[in-house]
Amino acid sequence: PDMRRFITLLLLLVLLGAANRSSAQFSISRVTPKEIDTKAMDDTIKPIAPINNRFFSEARYKAERRAIRKERNTVQINASAMFNLTGFENWYAGGDNVFASNLAFYFSHTYIKSKFNFQTTFDARYGINHISGKNFKNEDAFVFNLSSSWELNKNWSYAATFQYRSQFSNGYKSREADSILVSAFMAPGTIAPAIGFIYRNKKVPLTISIMPVAGSVTFVLNDSLSQAGAYGVKPGQKSTGAIGASLQIDFDKAFYKDKITYRTYFYAFSNYNSNRNAYINWKNTLQFKIFKLISAEMFCSAVYDEAARTPDRRQWMQLNYKFGLGLAYTFKNK
């Protein structure tokens, strides 16, 4: 009997345990959350902004453009005013009081992009003497050059050039004969286009322009000089032209930490149709910087022009040389 009660009790315990597990499983599967027991949680993570790889800086763009312009463009400016003074007061040997001033201006701009080269130069000089209370012009000339070229190799380029030269104001025969007009603006005035080759030495600032096809047209637009047949034109006409070849040499170099500057310009034109009407112009400028804005300058110019009537008809070479002390300013962007 005891054994039976024990077995019966054991079976009841087993059944009771199984019933509890079944009830727990059943109750859990049927549980659903109530609305009151749920809570909406906000997303606190900020959305990631879309990545934009396109970046533009205006300051950087302007800086890059300035660097490119400086690399492609070379600018040089030289301006000077030289003076010479001689005075006498109660001087036994006699003499004239003289004050001479000479102004010079040189501008050069070179643009280089890949194999293309474009250069502009303007060289002008003007001088006046004041002698015993009377002014007289002793120098007046300007030359304007354009050069466009395309590089062939390291030193040589195809090229087309254009030159224009004349003077600013009227010129007279002498201080005593100041009523005899000998020159004026565009009397003469010359334009000279040409096609050929240019040699450049990148180690030395030397440029040689060899133009086998060149023209030279001289204008005399002043009526009195035109009627007189000055500078090779026929009397009454305003211009004359020729076809030939030209040669131009340019050199500009600073030495001793820019204390000394030497610049030379040589131009020659020869007419194919005649040995006459040849033209040569050679200018040399040597400048010594003493202080920042004070310099001494030596200048020499030689001109051979068969169309110009020199005082001595047997000699066609003209010379002009000066030495002066004064103000000088130089600007270079490189």
Coordinates of N, CA and C in Angstrom, one line a residue, residues 30-150:
R30 N 0.5 33.8 -26.4 CA -0.7 34.6 -26.7 C -0.5 36.0 -26.2
V31 N 0.6 36.4 -25.6 CA 0.8 37.7 -25.1 C 1.1 38.7 -26.2
T32 N 0.4 39.8 -26.3 CA 0.7 40.9 -27.3 C 0.9 42.2 -26.6
P33 N 1.8 43.0 -27.0 CA 2.1 44.2 -26.3 C 0.9 45.2 -26.5
K34 N 0.6 45.9 -25.4 CA -0.4 46.9 -25.4 C 0.2 48.2 -25.9
E35 N -0.7 49.0 -26.4 CA -0.3 50.3 -27.0 C 0.3 51.2 -25.9
I36 N -0.3 51.0 -24.7 CA 0.2 51.9 -23.6 C 1.6 51.5 -23.1
D37 N 2.0 50.1 -23.4 CA 3.3 49.7 -23.0 C 4.4 50.0 -24.0
T38 N 4.0 50.5 -25.2 CA 5.0 50.8 -26.2 C 5.4 52.2 -26.2
K39 N 6.6 52.6 -26.5 CA 7.1 53.9 -26.6 C 7.9 54.2 -27.8
A40 N 7.6 55.2 -28.6 CA 8.3 55.5 -29.8 C 9.6 56.2 -29.4
M41 N 10.7 55.7 -29.9 CA 12.0 56.3 -29.6 C 12.5 57.0 -30.9
D42 N 12.9 58.3 -30.7 CA 13.4 59.1 -31.8 C 14.8 58.6 -32.2
D43 N 15.1 58.8 -33.5 CA 16.4 58.4 -34.0 C 17.3 59.6 -33.7
T44 N 18.3 59.4 -32.9 CA 19.2 60.5 -32.5 C 20.4 60.6 -33.5
I45 N 20.6 59.6 -34.4 CA 21.7 59.6 -35.3 C 21.4 60.5 -36.4
K46 N 22.3 61.6 -36.7 CA 22.1 62.5 -37.8 C 22.4 61.8 -39.1
P47 N 21.6 62.1 -40.1 CA 21.9 61.5 -41.4 C 23.2 62.0 -42.0
I48 N 23.9 61.2 -42.7 CA 25.2 61.6 -43.3 C 24.9 62.4 -44.5
A49 N 25.6 63.6 -44.6 CA 25.4 64.5 -45.8 C 26.0 63.8 -47.0
P50 N 25.3 64.0 -48.2 CA 25.9 63.4 -49.4 C 27.3 64.0 -49.7
I51 N 28.2 63.1 -50.1 CA 29.6 63.5 -50.4 C 29.7 64.2 -51.7
N52 N 30.3 65.4 -51.8 CA 30.4 66.1 -53.0 C 31.9 66.3 -53.3
N53 N 32.4 65.6 -54.4 CA 33.8 65.6 -54.7 C 34.2 66.9 -55.5
R54 N 33.2 67.7 -55.9 CA 33.5 68.9 -56.7 C 33.8 70.0 -55.7
F55 N 35.1 70.5 -55.6 CA 35.5 71.5 -54.7 C 36.1 72.7 -55.5
F56 N 35.6 73.9 -55.2 CA 36.1 75.1 -55.9 C 36.4 76.2 -54.8
S57 N 37.6 76.7 -55.0 CA 38.1 77.8 -54.1 C 38.4 79.0 -55.0
E58 N 37.7 80.0 -54.8 CA 37.9 81.2 -55.7 C 39.3 81.8 -55.4
A59 N 39.8 81.8 -54.2 CA 41.1 82.3 -53.8 C 42.2 81.5 -54.5
R60 N 42.0 80.2 -54.4 CA 43.0 79.3 -55.1 C 43.0 79.5 -56.6
Y61 N 41.8 79.6 -57.2 CA 41.7 79.8 -58.6 C 42.4 81.1 -59.1
K62 N 42.2 82.2 -58.3 CA 42.8 83.5 -58.7 C 44.3 83.4 -58.5
A63 N 44.8 82.7 -57.5 CA 46.2 82.6 -57.3 C 46.9 81.8 -58.4
E64 N 46.2 80.7 -58.8 CA 46.7 79.9 -60.0 C 46.7 80.7 -61.2
R65 N 45.7 81.5 -61.5 CA 45.7 82.3 -62.7 C 46.8 83.4 -62.7
R66 N 47.0 84.0 -61.5 CA 48.1 84.9 -61.4 C 49.5 84.3 -61.7
A67 N 49.7 83.0 -61.2 CA 50.9 82.3 -61.4 C 51.1 82.0 -62.9
I68 N 50.0 81.6 -63.5 CA 50.1 81.3 -65.0 C 50.4 82.5 -65.8
R69 N 49.7 83.7 -65.4 CA 50.0 84.9 -66.2 C 51.4 85.4 -66.0
K70 N 51.9 85.2 -64.8 CA 53.3 85.6 -64.5 C 54.3 84.7 -65.3
E71 N 54.0 83.5 -65.4 CA 54.8 82.5 -66.1 C 54.8 82.8 -67.6
R72 N 53.7 83.2 -68.1 CA 53.6 83.4 -69.6 C 54.0 84.8 -70.0
N73 N 53.9 85.8 -69.1 CA 54.1 87.2 -69.5 C 55.4 87.7 -68.8
T74 N 56.2 88.3 -69.6 CA 57.4 89.0 -69.1 C 57.4 90.5 -69.4
V75 N 57.5 91.4 -68.4 CA 57.4 92.8 -68.7 C 58.6 93.5 -68.2
Q76 N 59.1 94.4 -68.9 CA 60.2 95.2 -68.5 C 60.0 96.7 -68.9
I77 N 60.3 97.6 -68.0 CA 60.2 99.0 -68.2 C 61.4 99.7 -67.8
N78 N 62.0 100.5 -68.6 CA 63.1 101.4 -68.3 C 62.8 102.8 -68.6
A79 N 62.9 103.7 -67.7 CA 62.7 105.1 -67.9 C 63.8 105.9 -67.3
S80 N 64.3 106.9 -68.0 CA 65.4 107.7 -67.5 C 65.3 109.2 -67.9
A81 N 65.8 110.1 -67.1 CA 65.9 111.5 -67.4 C 67.3 112.0 -67.1
M82 N 68.1 112.2 -68.1 CA 69.5 112.6 -67.9 C 69.7 114.1 -68.2
F83 N 70.6 114.7 -67.4 CA 70.8 116.2 -67.5 C 72.3 116.5 -67.6
N84 N 72.5 117.6 -68.2 CA 73.9 118.2 -68.4 C 73.8 119.7 -68.3
L85 N 74.6 120.3 -67.5 CA 74.5 121.7 -67.2 C 75.9 122.3 -67.3
T86 N 76.0 123.4 -68.1 CA 77.2 124.2 -68.2 C 76.9 125.7 -68.1
G87 N 77.5 126.4 -67.2 CA 77.2 127.8 -67.0 C 78.4 128.7 -66.9
F88 N 78.2 129.9 -67.3 CA 79.3 130.9 -67.3 C 78.7 132.2 -66.7
E89 N 79.5 132.9 -65.9 CA 79.2 134.1 -65.3 C 80.4 135.0 -65.2
N90 N 80.4 136.1 -66.1 CA 81.5 137.0 -66.1 C 82.8 136.2 -66.5
W91 N 82.7 135.3 -67.4 CA 83.8 134.4 -67.8 C 84.6 135.1 -68.9
Y92 N 85.9 135.2 -68.6 CA 86.8 135.9 -69.6 C 86.9 135.2 -70.9
A93 N 87.0 133.9 -70.9 CA 87.1 133.1 -72.2 C 85.8 133.0 -73.0
G94 N 84.7 133.4 -72.3 CA 83.5 133.4 -73.1 C 82.8 132.0 -73.1
G95 N 81.7 131.9 -73.6 CA 81.0 130.6 -73.7 C 79.5 130.8 -73.5
D96 N 78.7 129.8 -73.9 CA 77.3 129.8 -73.8 C 76.8 129.0 -72.6
N97 N 75.8 129.5 -71.9 CA 75.2 128.7 -70.9 C 74.3 127.6 -71.5
V98 N 74.5 126.4 -71.1 CA 73.9 125.2 -71.8 C 73.2 124.4 -70.7
F99 N 72.0 124.0 -70.9 CA 71.3 123.0 -70.1 C 70.7 122.0 -71.1
A100 N 71.1 120.8 -71.0 CA 70.6 119.7 -71.9 C 69.8 118.7 -71.1
S101 N 68.7 118.2 -71.6 CA 68.0 117.2 -70.9 C 67.6 116.2 -72.0
N102 N 67.7 114.9 -71.6 CA 67.3 113.8 -72.5 C 66.5 112.8 -71.8
L103 N 65.3 112.5 -72.3 CA 64.4 111.6 -71.8 C 64.4 110.3 -72.6
A104 N 64.4 109.2 -71.9 CA 64.4 107.9 -72.6 C 63.3 107.0 -72.0
F105 N 62.7 106.2 -72.8 CA 61.6 105.3 -72.3 C 61.7 104.0 -73.1
Y106 N 61.8 102.8 -72.4 CA 61.8 101.5 -73.1 C 60.8 100.6 -72.5
F107 N 60.0 100.0 -73.3 CA 59.0 99.0 -72.8 C 59.1 97.7 -73.6
S108 N 59.0 96.6 -72.9 CA 59.1 95.3 -73.5 C 58.1 94.4 -72.9
H109 N 57.3 93.7 -73.7 CA 56.4 92.7 -73.2 C 56.5 91.4 -74.0
T110 N 56.6 90.3 -73.4 CA 56.7 89.0 -74.1 C 55.7 88.0 -73.5
Y111 N 54.9 87.5 -74.4 CA 53.9 86.5 -74.1 C 54.3 85.1 -74.7
I112 N 54.4 84.1 -73.8 CA 54.8 82.7 -74.3 C 53.8 81.7 -73.8
K113 N 53.3 81.0 -74.8 CA 52.4 79.9 -74.5 C 52.7 78.7 -75.4
S114 N 53.2 77.6 -74.8 CA 53.7 76.5 -75.5 C 54.8 76.9 -76.5
K115 N 54.5 76.7 -77.8 CA 55.5 77.1 -78.8 C 55.3 78.5 -79.4
F116 N 54.3 79.1 -79.0 CA 53.9 80.4 -79.5 C 54.6 81.5 -78.7
N117 N 55.1 82.5 -79.4 CA 55.8 83.7 -78.7 C 55.4 85.0 -79.4
F118 N 54.9 85.9 -78.6 CA 54.5 87.2 -79.1 C 55.2 88.3 -78.3
Q119 N 55.9 89.2 -79.0 CA 56.7 90.2 -78.3 C 56.4 91.6 -78.8
T120 N 56.3 92.5 -77.9 CA 56.0 93.9 -78.2 C 57.1 94.8 -77.5
T121 N 57.7 95.7 -78.3 CA 58.7 96.6 -77.7 C 58.5 98.0 -78.2
F122 N 58.8 99.0 -77.4 CA 58.6 100.4 -77.7 C 59.8 101.1 -77.1
D123 N 60.6 101.8 -78.0 CA 61.8 102.5 -77.6 C 61.8 103.9 -78.1
A124 N 61.8 104.9 -77.1 CA 61.7 106.3 -77.5 C 62.7 107.1 -76.8
R125 N 63.2 108.2 -77.5 CA 64.1 109.1 -76.9 C 63.7 110.5 -77.3
Y126 N 63.9 111.5 -76.4 CA 63.6 112.9 -76.8 C 64.5 113.8 -76.0
G127 N 65.2 114.7 -76.7 CA 66.1 115.6 -76.0 C 66.0 117.1 -76.4
I128 N 66.3 118.0 -75.5 CA 66.2 119.4 -75.7 C 67.4 120.1 -75.1
N129 N 68.0 121.0 -75.9 CA 69.1 121.9 -75.4 C 68.5 123.3 -75.2
H130 N 68.9 123.8 -74.1 CA 68.6 125.2 -73.7 C 69.9 126.0 -73.7
I131 N 70.1 126.7 -74.8 CA 71.4 127.4 -75.0 C 71.2 128.9 -75.0
S132 N 71.8 129.6 -74.1 CA 71.7 131.1 -74.0 C 70.2 131.5 -74.2
G133 N 69.3 130.9 -73.4 CA 67.9 131.3 -73.4 C 67.1 130.8 -74.5
K134 N 67.6 129.9 -75.4 CA 66.9 129.5 -76.5 C 66.8 127.9 -76.6
N135 N 65.6 127.4 -76.8 CA 65.5 125.9 -76.8 C 65.6 125.4 -78.2
F136 N 66.2 124.2 -78.3 CA 66.4 123.6 -79.6 C 66.4 122.1 -79.4
K137 N 65.6 121.4 -80.2 CA 65.5 119.9 -80.1 C 66.7 119.3 -80.7
N138 N 67.3 118.4 -79.9 CA 68.6 117.7 -80.4 C 68.4 116.2 -80.6
E139 N 67.2 115.6 -80.2 CA 67.0 114.2 -80.3 C 65.5 113.9 -80.3
D140 N 65.1 113.1 -81.2 CA 63.6 112.8 -81.3 C 63.4 111.6 -82.2
A141 N 63.1 110.4 -81.6 CA 62.9 109.2 -82.3 C 62.2 108.2 -81.5
F142 N 61.4 107.4 -82.1 CA 60.8 106.2 -81.5 C 60.7 105.1 -82.5
V143 N 60.7 103.8 -81.9 CA 60.6 102.6 -82.7 C 59.6 101.7 -82.0
F144 N 58.7 101.2 -82.7 CA 57.7 100.3 -82.2 C 57.8 99.0 -83.0
N145 N 58.0 97.9 -82.2 CA 58.2 96.6 -82.9 C 57.2 95.5 -82.4
L146 N 56.6 94.7 -83.3 CA 55.8 93.6 -83.0 C 56.4 92.3 -83.6
S147 N 56.5 91.3 -82.8 CA 57.1 90.0 -83.3 C 56.2 88.8 -82.9
S148 N 55.8 88.0 -83.9 CA 55.0 86.8 -83.6 C 55.8 85.6 -84.2
S149 N 56.0 84.6 -83.4 CA 56.8 83.5 -83.8 C 56.2 82.1 -83.3
W150 N 56.6 81.1 -84.1 CA 56.2 79.7 -83.7 C 57.4 78.8 -83.7

